[in-house]
N, CA, C and O atoms as a printed pandas DataFrame, in Angstrom:
     atom_number atom_name residue_name chain_id  residue_number  x_coord  y_coord  z_coord
0              1         N          MET        A               1   57.208  109.056   17.629
1              2        CA          MET        A               1   56.353  110.140   16.709
2              3         C          MET        A               1   55.619  109.941   15.639
3              4         O          MET        A               1   56.019  109.589   14.529
4              5         N          SER        A               2   54.405  110.196   16.016
5              6        CA          SER        A               2   52.862  110.100   15.105
6              7         C          SER        A               2   53.123  110.077   13.396
7              8         O          SER        A               2   54.063  110.868   13.318
8              9         N          ALA        A               3   52.927  109.772   12.435
9             10        CA          ALA        A               3   53.019  110.055   11.299
10            11         C          ALA        A               3   52.516  111.691   11.083
11            12         O          ALA        A               3   53.258  112.625   10.780
12            13         N          GLN        A               4   51.470  111.736   11.257
13            14        CA          GLN        A               4   50.869  112.980   11.342
14            15         C          GLN        A               4   51.834  114.027   11.467
15            16         O          GLN        A               4   52.170  114.845   10.612
16            17         N          HIS        A               5   52.305  113.875   12.846
17            18        CA          HIS        A               5   53.292  114.626   13.796
18            19         C          HIS        A               5   53.957  115.544   13.107
19            20         O          HIS        A               5   53.864  116.765   12.985
20            21         N          ALA        A               6   54.949  114.350   12.494
21            22        CA          ALA        A               6   55.757  114.157   11.766
22            23         C          ALA        A               6   55.835  115.058   10.641
23            24         O          ALA        A               6   56.640  115.988   10.598
24            25         N          GLU        A               7   55.002  114.788    9.729
25            26        CA          GLU        A               7   54.479  116.006    8.545
26            27         C          GLU        A               7   54.619  117.433    8.405
27            28         O          GLU        A               7   54.999  118.150    7.479
28            29         N          THR        A               8   54.078  117.720    9.945
29            30        CA          THR        A               8   53.391  119.014   10.411
30            31         C          THR        A               8   54.455  119.256   11.522
31            32         O          THR        A               8   53.838  119.815   12.429
32            33         N          SER        A               9   55.365  119.149   11.777
33            34        CA          SER        A               9   56.532  119.796   13.015
34            35         C          SER        A               9   57.421  120.324   12.494
35            36         O          SER        A               9   58.098  121.040   13.232
36            37         N          HIS        A              10   57.766  120.243   11.261
37            38        CA          HIS        A              10   58.731  120.337   10.476
38            39         C          HIS        A              10   58.340  121.846    9.451
39            40         O          HIS        A              10   59.306  122.494    9.051
40            41         N          ALA        A              11   57.294  122.196    9.180
41            42        CA          ALA        A              11   56.677  123.100    8.094
42            43         C          ALA        A              11   56.956  124.310    9.676
43            44         O          ALA        A              11   56.699  123.956   10.826
44            45         N          SER        A              12   57.611  125.939    9.230
45            46        CA          SER        A              12   57.434  127.032    9.932
46            47         C          SER        A              12   56.049  127.201   10.283
47            48         O          SER        A              12   55.045  127.069    9.582
48            49         N          LEU        A              13   56.198  127.574   11.714
49            50        CA          LEU        A              13   55.133  128.108   11.944
50            51         C          LEU        A              13   54.566  129.200   11.266
51            52         O          LEU        A              13   55.323  130.021   10.750
52            53         N          PRO        A              14   53.209  129.348   11.182
53            54        CA          PRO        A              14   52.183  129.990   11.156
54            55         C          PRO        A              14   52.132  131.233   12.021
55            56         O          PRO        A              14   52.317  131.017   13.219
56            57         N          PRO        A              15   51.851  132.898   11.545
57            58        CA          PRO        A              15   51.794  133.743   12.940
58            59         C          PRO        A              15   50.210  132.859   13.856
59            60         O          PRO        A              15   49.322  132.212   13.302
60            61         N          LEU        A              16   50.337  133.122   15.134
61            62        CA          LEU        A              16   49.711  132.857   15.426
62            63         C          LEU        A              16   48.817  133.938   16.877
63            64         O          LEU        A              16   48.727  133.722   18.085
64            65         N          ARG        A              17   48.380  134.906   16.140
65            66        CA          ARG        A              17   48.070  135.894   16.789
66            67         C          ARG        A              17   46.776  135.993   17.176
67            68         O          ARG        A              17   46.570  136.444   18.303
68            69         N          THR        A              18   45.256  135.466   16.061
69            70        CA          THR        A              18   44.049  135.841   15.917
70            71         C          THR        A              18   43.058  134.354   15.952
71            72         O          THR        A              18   43.413  133.177   15.900
72            73         N          VAL        A              19   41.952  134.853   16.041
73            74        CA          VAL        A              19   41.402  134.105   16.267
74            75         C          VAL        A              19   41.552  133.107   14.665
75            76         O          VAL        A              19   41.521  131.877   14.666
76            77         N          ALA        A              20   41.703  133.910   13.470
77            78        CA          ALA        A              20   41.782  133.332   12.307
78            79         C          ALA        A              20   43.000  132.285   12.566
79            80         O          ALA        A              20   43.197  131.070   12.554
80            81         N          ASP        A              21   43.448  133.067   12.721
81            82        CA          ASP        A              21   45.064  132.352   12.439
82            83         C          ASP        A              21   44.961  131.086   13.345
83            84         O          ASP        A              21   45.213  130.064   12.707
84            85         N          ILE        A              22   44.513  130.767   15.297
85            86        CA          ILE        A              22   44.086  129.393   15.628
86            87         C          ILE        A              22   43.202  128.879   14.838
87            88         O          ILE        A              22   43.180  127.661   15.013
88            89         N          ARG        A              23   42.486  129.207   14.078
89            90        CA          ARG        A              23   41.366  128.398   13.462
90            91         C          ARG        A              23   42.270  127.734   11.869
91            92         O          ARG        A              23   41.913  126.707   11.291
92            93         N          SER        A              24   43.498  128.652   11.406
93            94        CA          SER        A              24   43.947  128.121   10.272
94            95         C          SER        A              24   44.405  127.132   10.584
95            96         O          SER        A              24   44.100  126.068   10.044
96            97         N          ALA        A              25   45.401  127.260   11.700
97            98        CA          ALA        A              25   45.950  126.702   11.974
98            99         C          ALA        A              25   45.798  124.845   12.464
99           100         O          ALA        A              25   46.651  123.971   12.308
100          101         N          LEU        A              26   44.559  124.730   13.008
101          102        CA          LEU        A              26   44.000  124.026   13.779
102          103         C          LEU        A              26   43.368  122.818   11.960
103          104         O          LEU        A              26   43.570  121.690   11.512
104          105         N          ARG        A              27   42.878  123.606   11.722
105          106        CA          ARG        A              27   42.864  122.962    9.782
106          107         C          ARG        A              27   43.798  122.371    9.031
107          108         O          ARG        A              27   43.854  121.358    8.333
108          109         N          ASP        A              28   44.498  123.213    9.328
109          110        CA          ASP        A              28   46.174  122.836    8.495
110          111         C          ASP        A              28   45.931  121.102    9.649
111          112         O          ASP        A              28   45.523  120.176    8.948
112          113         N          GLY        A              29   46.091  120.808   10.796
113          114        CA          GLY        A              29   46.303  119.834   11.434
114          115         C          GLY        A              29   47.835  120.125   12.381
115          116         O          GLY        A              29   48.773  119.350   12.569
116          117         N          ARG        A              30   47.664  121.360   12.797
117          118        CA          ARG        A              30   48.702  121.702   14.172
118          119         C          ARG        A              30   48.588  121.797   15.407
119          120         O          ARG        A              30   49.026  122.490   16.325
120          121         N          GLY        A              31   47.651  120.644   15.182
121          122        CA          GLY        A              31   47.268  120.762   16.727
122          123         C          GLY        A              31   47.147  119.483   17.501
123          124         O          GLY        A              31   47.020  118.589   16.664
124          125         N          PHE        A              32   47.128  118.991   18.687
125          126        CA          PHE        A              32   46.329  117.822   18.963
126          127         C          PHE        A              32   44.961  117.379   18.811
127          128         O          PHE        A              32   44.005  118.031   18.390
128          129         N          PRO        A              33   45.006  115.963   19.283
129          130        CA          PRO        A              33   43.412  115.321   18.774
130          131         C          PRO        A              33   42.390  115.955   19.494
131          132         O          PRO        A              33   42.239  116.102   20.707
132          133         N          GLN        A              34   41.574  116.378   18.330
133          134        CA          GLN        A              34   40.526  117.090   18.959
134          135         C          GLN        A              34   40.601  118.614   19.502
135          136         O          GLN        A              34   39.517  118.919   20.000
136          137         N          ASP        A              35   41.592  119.712   19.560
137          138        CA          ASP        A              35   42.360  120.554   19.613
138          139         C          ASP        A              35   41.187  122.003   18.795
139          140         O          ASP        A              35   40.920  123.126   19.223
140          141         N          ALA        A              36   40.693  121.192   17.353
141          142        CA          ALA        A              36   39.874  122.502   17.009
142          143         C          ALA        A              36   38.546  122.476   17.483
143          144         O          ALA        A              36   38.013  123.562   17.709
144          145         N          GLU        A              37   37.703  121.092   17.738
145          146        CA          GLU        A              37   36.128  121.088   17.862
146          147         C          GLU        A              37   36.493  121.537   19.238
147          148         O          GLU        A              37   35.411  121.610   19.819
148          149         N          SER        A              38   37.619  121.941   20.228
149          150        CA          SER        A              38   37.426  121.665   21.398
150          151         C          SER        A              38   37.999  123.724   21.546
151          152         O          SER        A              38   37.538  124.660   22.198
152          153         N          PHE        A              39   38.988  123.618   20.713
153          154        CA          PHE        A              39   38.727  125.272   20.556
154          155         C          PHE        A              39   37.513  125.895   20.126
155          156         O          PHE        A              39   37.370  127.084   19.838
156          157         N          GLU        A              40   36.715  125.055   20.108
157          158        CA          GLU        A              40   35.903  126.516   18.473
158          159         C          GLU        A              40   34.563  126.066   20.169
159          160         O          GLU        A              40   33.522  126.712   20.045
160          161         N          ALA        A              41   34.574  125.415   21.102
161          162        CA          ALA        A              41   33.416  125.273   22.328
162          163         C          ALA        A              41   34.440  125.852   22.809
163          164         O          ALA        A              41   34.524  126.761   21.983
164          165         N          ASP        A              42   35.313  126.029   23.536
165          166        CA          ASP        A              42   35.991  126.880   24.760
166          167         C          ASP        A              42   36.212  128.196   24.144
167          168         O          ASP        A              42   36.055  128.962   25.095
168          169         N          LEU        A              43   36.455  128.831   23.219
169          170        CA          LEU        A              43   36.284  129.484   22.637
170          171         C          LEU        A              43   34.571  130.469   22.285
171          172         O          LEU        A              43   34.454  131.685   22.433
172          173         N          ALA        A              44   33.689  129.721   21.915
173          174        CA          ALA        A              44   32.038  129.486   22.222
174          175         C          ALA        A              44   31.632  130.193   23.254
175          176         O          ALA        A              44   30.913  131.186   23.146
176          177         N          HIS        A              45   32.356  129.419   25.060
177          178        CA          HIS        A              45   31.830  129.538   25.970
178          179         C          HIS        A              45   32.861  130.850   26.358
179          180         O          HIS        A              45   32.259  131.885   26.642
180          181         N          ALA        A              46   33.815  130.887   26.383
181          182        CA          ALA        A              46   34.494  132.323   26.418
182          183         C          ALA        A              46   33.685  133.629   26.307
183          184         O          ALA        A              46   33.534  134.578   27.077
184          185         N          LEU        A              47   33.215  133.339   25.065
185          186        CA          LEU        A              47   31.989  134.755   24.566
186          187         C          LEU        A              47   30.761  134.730   25.152
187          188         O          LEU        A              47   30.074  135.744   25.278
188          189         N          ASP        A              48   30.522  133.941   25.420
189          190        CA          ASP        A              48   29.973  134.185   26.055
190          191         C          ASP        A              48   29.280  134.000   27.461
191          192         O          ASP        A              48   28.104  133.947   27.821
192          193         N          THR        A              49   30.154  133.946   27.925
193          194        CA          THR        A              49   29.803  134.505   29.742
194          195         C          THR        A              49   31.226  136.275   29.616
195          196         O          THR        A              49   31.500  137.064   30.520
196          197         N          SER        A              50   31.586  136.260   28.627
197          198        CA          SER        A              50   32.425  137.555   28.752
198          199         C          SER        A              50   32.375  139.155   28.920
199          200         O          SER        A              50   33.420  139.569   28.418
200          201         N          THR        A              51   31.809  139.958   29.282
201          202        CA          THR        A              51   31.520  140.912   29.682
202          203         C          THR        A              51   32.699  141.720   27.971
203          204         O          THR        A              51   33.725  141.234   27.494
204          205         N          ALA        A              52   31.853  143.167   27.475
205          206        CA          ALA        A              52   31.838  143.687   25.826
206          207         C          ALA        A              52   33.670  144.863   26.782
207          208         O          ALA        A              52   34.664  145.366   26.256
208          209         N          ALA        A              53   33.260  144.792   28.056
209          210        CA          ALA        A              53   35.080  145.952   27.917
210          211         C          ALA        A              53   35.638  144.855   29.433
211          212         O          ALA        A              53   36.155  145.338   30.440
212          213         N          ASP        A              54   35.345  143.253   29.212
213          214        CA          ASP        A              54   36.423  142.621   30.013
214          215         C          ASP        A              54   36.242  140.995   29.083
215          216         O          ASP        A              54   35.364  140.160   29.306
216          217         N          LEU        A              55   37.669  140.863   27.723
217          218        CA          LEU        A              55   37.625  139.972   26.954
218          219         C          LEU        A              55   38.522  139.473   27.565
219          220         O          LEU        A              55   39.587  139.923   27.144
220          221         N          HIS        A              56   38.636  138.882   28.220
221          222        CA          HIS        A              56   40.033  138.285   29.534
222          223         C          HIS        A              56   39.735  136.827   29.166
223          224         O          HIS        A              56   40.558  135.955   28.886
224          225         N          GLN        A              57   39.043  136.778   29.193
225          226        CA          GLN        A              57   38.762  134.634   28.358
226          227         C          GLN        A              57   38.755  134.443   27.713
227          228         O          GLN        A              57   38.666  133.231   27.517
228          229         N          VAL        A              58   38.816  135.107   26.850
229          230        CA          VAL        A              58   38.485  134.997   25.109
230          231         C          VAL        A              58   40.535  135.038   25.385
231          232         O          VAL        A              58   41.272  134.055   25.318
232          233         N          ALA        A              59   40.783  135.893   25.560
233          234        CA          ALA        A              59   42.350  136.236   25.122
234          235         C          ALA        A              59   42.895  135.311   25.726
235          236         O          ALA        A              59   43.937  134.958   25.174
236          237         N          GLU        A              60   42.628  134.730   26.677
237          238        CA          GLU        A              60   43.585  133.205   27.172
238          239         C          GLU        A              60   43.759  131.738   26.359
239          240         O          GLU        A              60   44.689  130.978   26.085
240          241         N          VAL        A              61   41.815  131.819   26.063
241          242        CA          VAL        A              61   41.536  130.790   24.987
242          243         C          VAL        A              61   42.638  130.567   23.940
243          244         O          VAL        A              61   43.244  129.504   23.801
244          245         N          ILE        A              62   42.896  132.045   22.983
245          246        CA          ILE        A              62   43.502  132.064   22.422
246          247         C          ILE        A              62   44.785  131.920   22.766
247          248         O          ILE        A              62   45.449  131.050   22.203
248          249         N          LYS        A              63   45.274  132.623   23.602
249          250        CA          LYS        A              63   46.660  131.904   24.324
250          251         C          LYS        A              63   47.425  130.816   24.777
251          252         O          LYS        A              63   48.647  130.711   24.889
252          253         N          ALA        A              64   46.235  129.775   25.097
253          254        CA          ALA        A              64   46.087  128.327   25.495
254          255         C          ALA        A              64   47.055  127.483   24.150
255          256         O          ALA        A              64   47.985  126.682   24.046
256          257         N          TYR        A              65   45.754  128.595   22.936
257          258        CA          TYR        A              65   45.226  126.861   22.083
258          259         C          TYR        A              65   46.804  127.911   20.981
259          260         O          TYR        A              65   47.373  127.454   19.990
260          261         N          ALA        A              66   46.943  128.610   21.314
261          262        CA          ALA        A              66   48.534  129.023   20.677
262          263         C          ALA        A              66   49.512  128.010   20.840
263          264         O          ALA        A              66   50.036  127.265   20.012
264          265         N          GLY        A              67   49.698  128.158   22.403
265          266        CA          GLY        A              67   50.322  127.396   23.382
266          267         C          GLY        A              67   50.403  125.937   22.685
267          268         O          GLY        A              67   51.481  125.420   22.393
268          269         N          SER        A              68   48.921  125.222   22.409
269          270        CA          SER        A              68   48.483  124.200   21.657
270          271         C          SER        A              68   49.393  124.149   20.586
271          272         O          SER        A              68   50.426  123.497   20.737
272          273         N          ILE        A              69   49.227  124.593   19.783
273          274        CA          ILE        A              69   50.012  124.499   18.129
274          275         C          ILE        A              69   51.712  124.121   18.316
275          276         O          ILE        A              69   52.463  123.176   18.073
276          277         N          ARG        A              70   51.802  125.819   19.042
277          278        CA          ARG        A              70   54.108  125.664   19.443
278          279         C          ARG        A              70   54.285  124.044   19.485
279          280         O          ARG        A              70   54.664  123.267   18.609
280          281         N          ALA        A              71   53.801  123.790   21.052
281          282        CA          ALA        A              71   53.984  122.719   21.466
282          283         C          ALA        A              71   54.102  121.639   20.524
283          284         O          ALA        A              71   55.198  121.266   20.107
284          285         N          PHE        A              72   53.037  121.135   20.182
285          286        CA          PHE        A              72   52.823  120.367   18.875
286          287         C          PHE        A              72   53.651  120.453   17.493
287          288         O          PHE        A              72   54.079  119.397   17.028
288          289         N          SER        A              73   53.875  121.568   16.871
289          290        CA          SER        A              73   54.948  121.997   16.651
290          291         C          SER        A              73   56.837  121.476   16.674
291          292         O          SER        A              73   57.628  121.281   15.752
292          293         N          ASP        A              74   56.935  121.424   17.663
293          294        CA          ASP        A              74   58.352  121.922   18.208
294          295         C          ASP        A              74   58.499  120.330   18.134
295          296         O          ASP        A              74   57.952  119.463   18.816
296          297         N          PRO        A              75   59.575  120.211   16.901
297          298        CA          PRO        A              75   60.321  118.427   16.927
298          299         C          PRO        A              75   60.379  117.428   17.828
299          300         O          PRO        A              75   60.343  116.201   17.746
300          301         N          GLU        A              76   60.525  118.584   19.130
301          302        CA          GLU        A              76   61.823  117.954   20.853
302          303         C          GLU        A              76   60.090  117.600   21.690
303          304         O          GLU        A              76   60.016  116.502   22.242
304          305         N          PHE        A              77   59.224  118.221   21.727
305          306        CA          PHE        A              77   58.266  117.742   22.117
306          307         C          PHE        A              77   57.955  116.688   22.629
307          308         O          PHE        A              77   58.215  116.458   23.810
308          309         N          GLU        A              78   57.462  116.008   22.009
309          310        CA          GLU        A              78   57.566  113.965   21.993
310          311         C          GLU        A              78   58.770  113.441   22.856
311          312         O          GLU        A              78   58.625  112.439   23.556
312          313         N          ASP        A              79   59.826  114.047   22.808
313          314        CA          ASP        A              79   60.737  113.971   23.715
314          315         C          ASP        A              79   61.102  113.958   25.255
315          316         O          ASP        A              79   61.566  113.303   26.189
316          317         N          ALA        A              80   60.467  115.349   24.774
317          318        CA          ALA        A              80   60.331  115.934   26.551
318          319         C          ALA        A              80   59.364  114.961   27.548
319          320         O          ALA        A              80   59.473  114.370   28.622
320          321         N          LEU        A              81   58.277  115.197   26.419
321          322        CA          LEU        A              81   57.005  114.416   27.339
322          323         C          LEU        A              81   57.411  113.511   27.243
323          324         O          LEU        A              81   58.362  113.966   27.878
324          325         N          GLN        A              82   57.766  112.267   27.009
325          326        CA          GLN        A              82   58.671  111.378   27.218
326          327         C          GLN        A              82   59.193  110.982   28.512
327          328         O          GLN        A              82   58.785  110.451   29.545
328          329         N          GLU        A              83   60.637  111.624   27.862
329          330        CA          GLU        A              83   61.293  112.152   29.013
330          331         C          GLU        A              83   60.408  112.442   30.993
331          332         O          GLU        A              83   60.954  111.936   31.973
332          333         N          GLY        A              84   59.655  112.926   31.071
333          334        CA          GLY        A              84   59.293  113.445   31.978
334          335         C          GLY        A              84   57.687  112.211   32.465
335          336         O          GLY        A              84   56.852  112.360   33.356
336          337         N          ILE        A              85   57.828  111.134   31.466
337          338        CA          ILE        A              85   56.817  109.740   31.650
338          339         C          ILE        A              85   57.796  109.736   32.692
339          340         O          ILE        A              85   57.644  110.263   33.794
340          341         N          ASP        A              86   59.008  108.995   32.216
341          342        CA          ASP        A              86   59.383  108.182   32.345
342          343         C          ASP        A              86   60.600  108.554   34.067
343          344         O          ASP        A              86   61.112  107.803   34.898
344          345         N          LEU        A              87   60.593  109.836   33.903
345          346        CA          LEU        A              87   60.755  110.303   35.197
346          347         C          LEU        A              87   59.875  110.222   36.231
347          348         O          LEU        A              87   60.116  109.804   37.364
348          349         N          ILE        A              88   58.562  110.751   35.683
349          350        CA          ILE        A              88   57.336  110.139   36.824
350          351         C          ILE        A              88   57.522  108.305   37.653
351          352         O          ILE        A              88   57.415  107.625   38.674
352          353         N          ALA        A              89   57.953  108.359   35.858
353          354        CA          ALA        A              89   57.429  106.494   36.465
354          355         C          ALA        A              89   58.811  105.517   37.692
355          356         O          ALA        A              89   58.865  104.353   38.088
356          357         N          GLN        A              90   59.713  106.746   37.918
357          358        CA          GLN        A              90   60.819  105.910   38.133
358          359         C          GLN        A              90   60.622  106.628   39.401
359          360         O          GLN        A              90   61.241  106.131   40.342
360          361         N          ILE        A              91   60.016  107.527   39.629
361          362        CA          ILE        A              91   60.037  108.341   41.209
362          363         C          ILE        A              91   58.577  107.357   41.886
363          364         O          ILE        A              91   58.513  106.810   42.987
364          365         N          LYS        A              92   57.856  107.381   41.134
365          366        CA          LYS        A              92   56.590  105.974   41.582
366          367         C          LYS        A              92   57.139  105.342   41.555
367          368         O          LYS        A              92   56.671  104.628   42.441
368          369         N          LYS        A              93   58.303  104.645   41.056
369          370        CA          LYS        A              93   59.016  103.081   41.326
370          371         C          LYS        A              93   59.623  103.040   42.558
371          372         O          LYS        A              93   59.112  102.199   43.298
372          373         N          GLY        A              94   60.805  103.839   43.173
373          374        CA          GLY        A              94   61.121  104.747   44.630
374          375         C          GLY        A              94   60.572  104.422   45.522
375          376         O          GLY        A              94   61.023  103.982   46.580
376          377         N          ASN        A              95   59.298  104.635   45.143
377          378        CA          ASN        A              95   58.751  104.727   46.695
378          379         C          ASN        A              95   57.666  103.997   46.333
379          380         O          ASN        A              95   56.630  104.355   46.894
380          381         N          GLN        A              96   57.582  103.201   45.670
381          382        CA          GLN        A              96   56.636  101.638   45.984
382          383         C          GLN        A              96   57.191  100.540   46.695
383          384         O          GLN        A              96   56.530   99.577   47.083
384          385         N          ARG        A              97   58.652  100.725   46.894
385          386        CA          ARG        A              97   59.888  100.488   47.850
386          387         C          ARG        A              97   59.347  100.454   49.803
387          388         O          ARG        A              97   60.197  100.279   50.676
């Protein structure tokens, strides 16, 4: 587990309902590397391509980054990720025989 991840994963998770909530969490280091910059770019793109009557793309960006922050903040995330990587390696090794 990275030092930054270890520091931020155990603190209580802030509410993640608004753009301001997401920005605040990302500024506090509660995301994966480059998430703060990617969020702003993805949000700008969603806003630029949405109509006033359909802000579905904006909502999807907010949901995606809220999920990313939740995953990053889950103390068991890295173990689960490693388990998946190990399983894929085993499957690939078995298919090479």
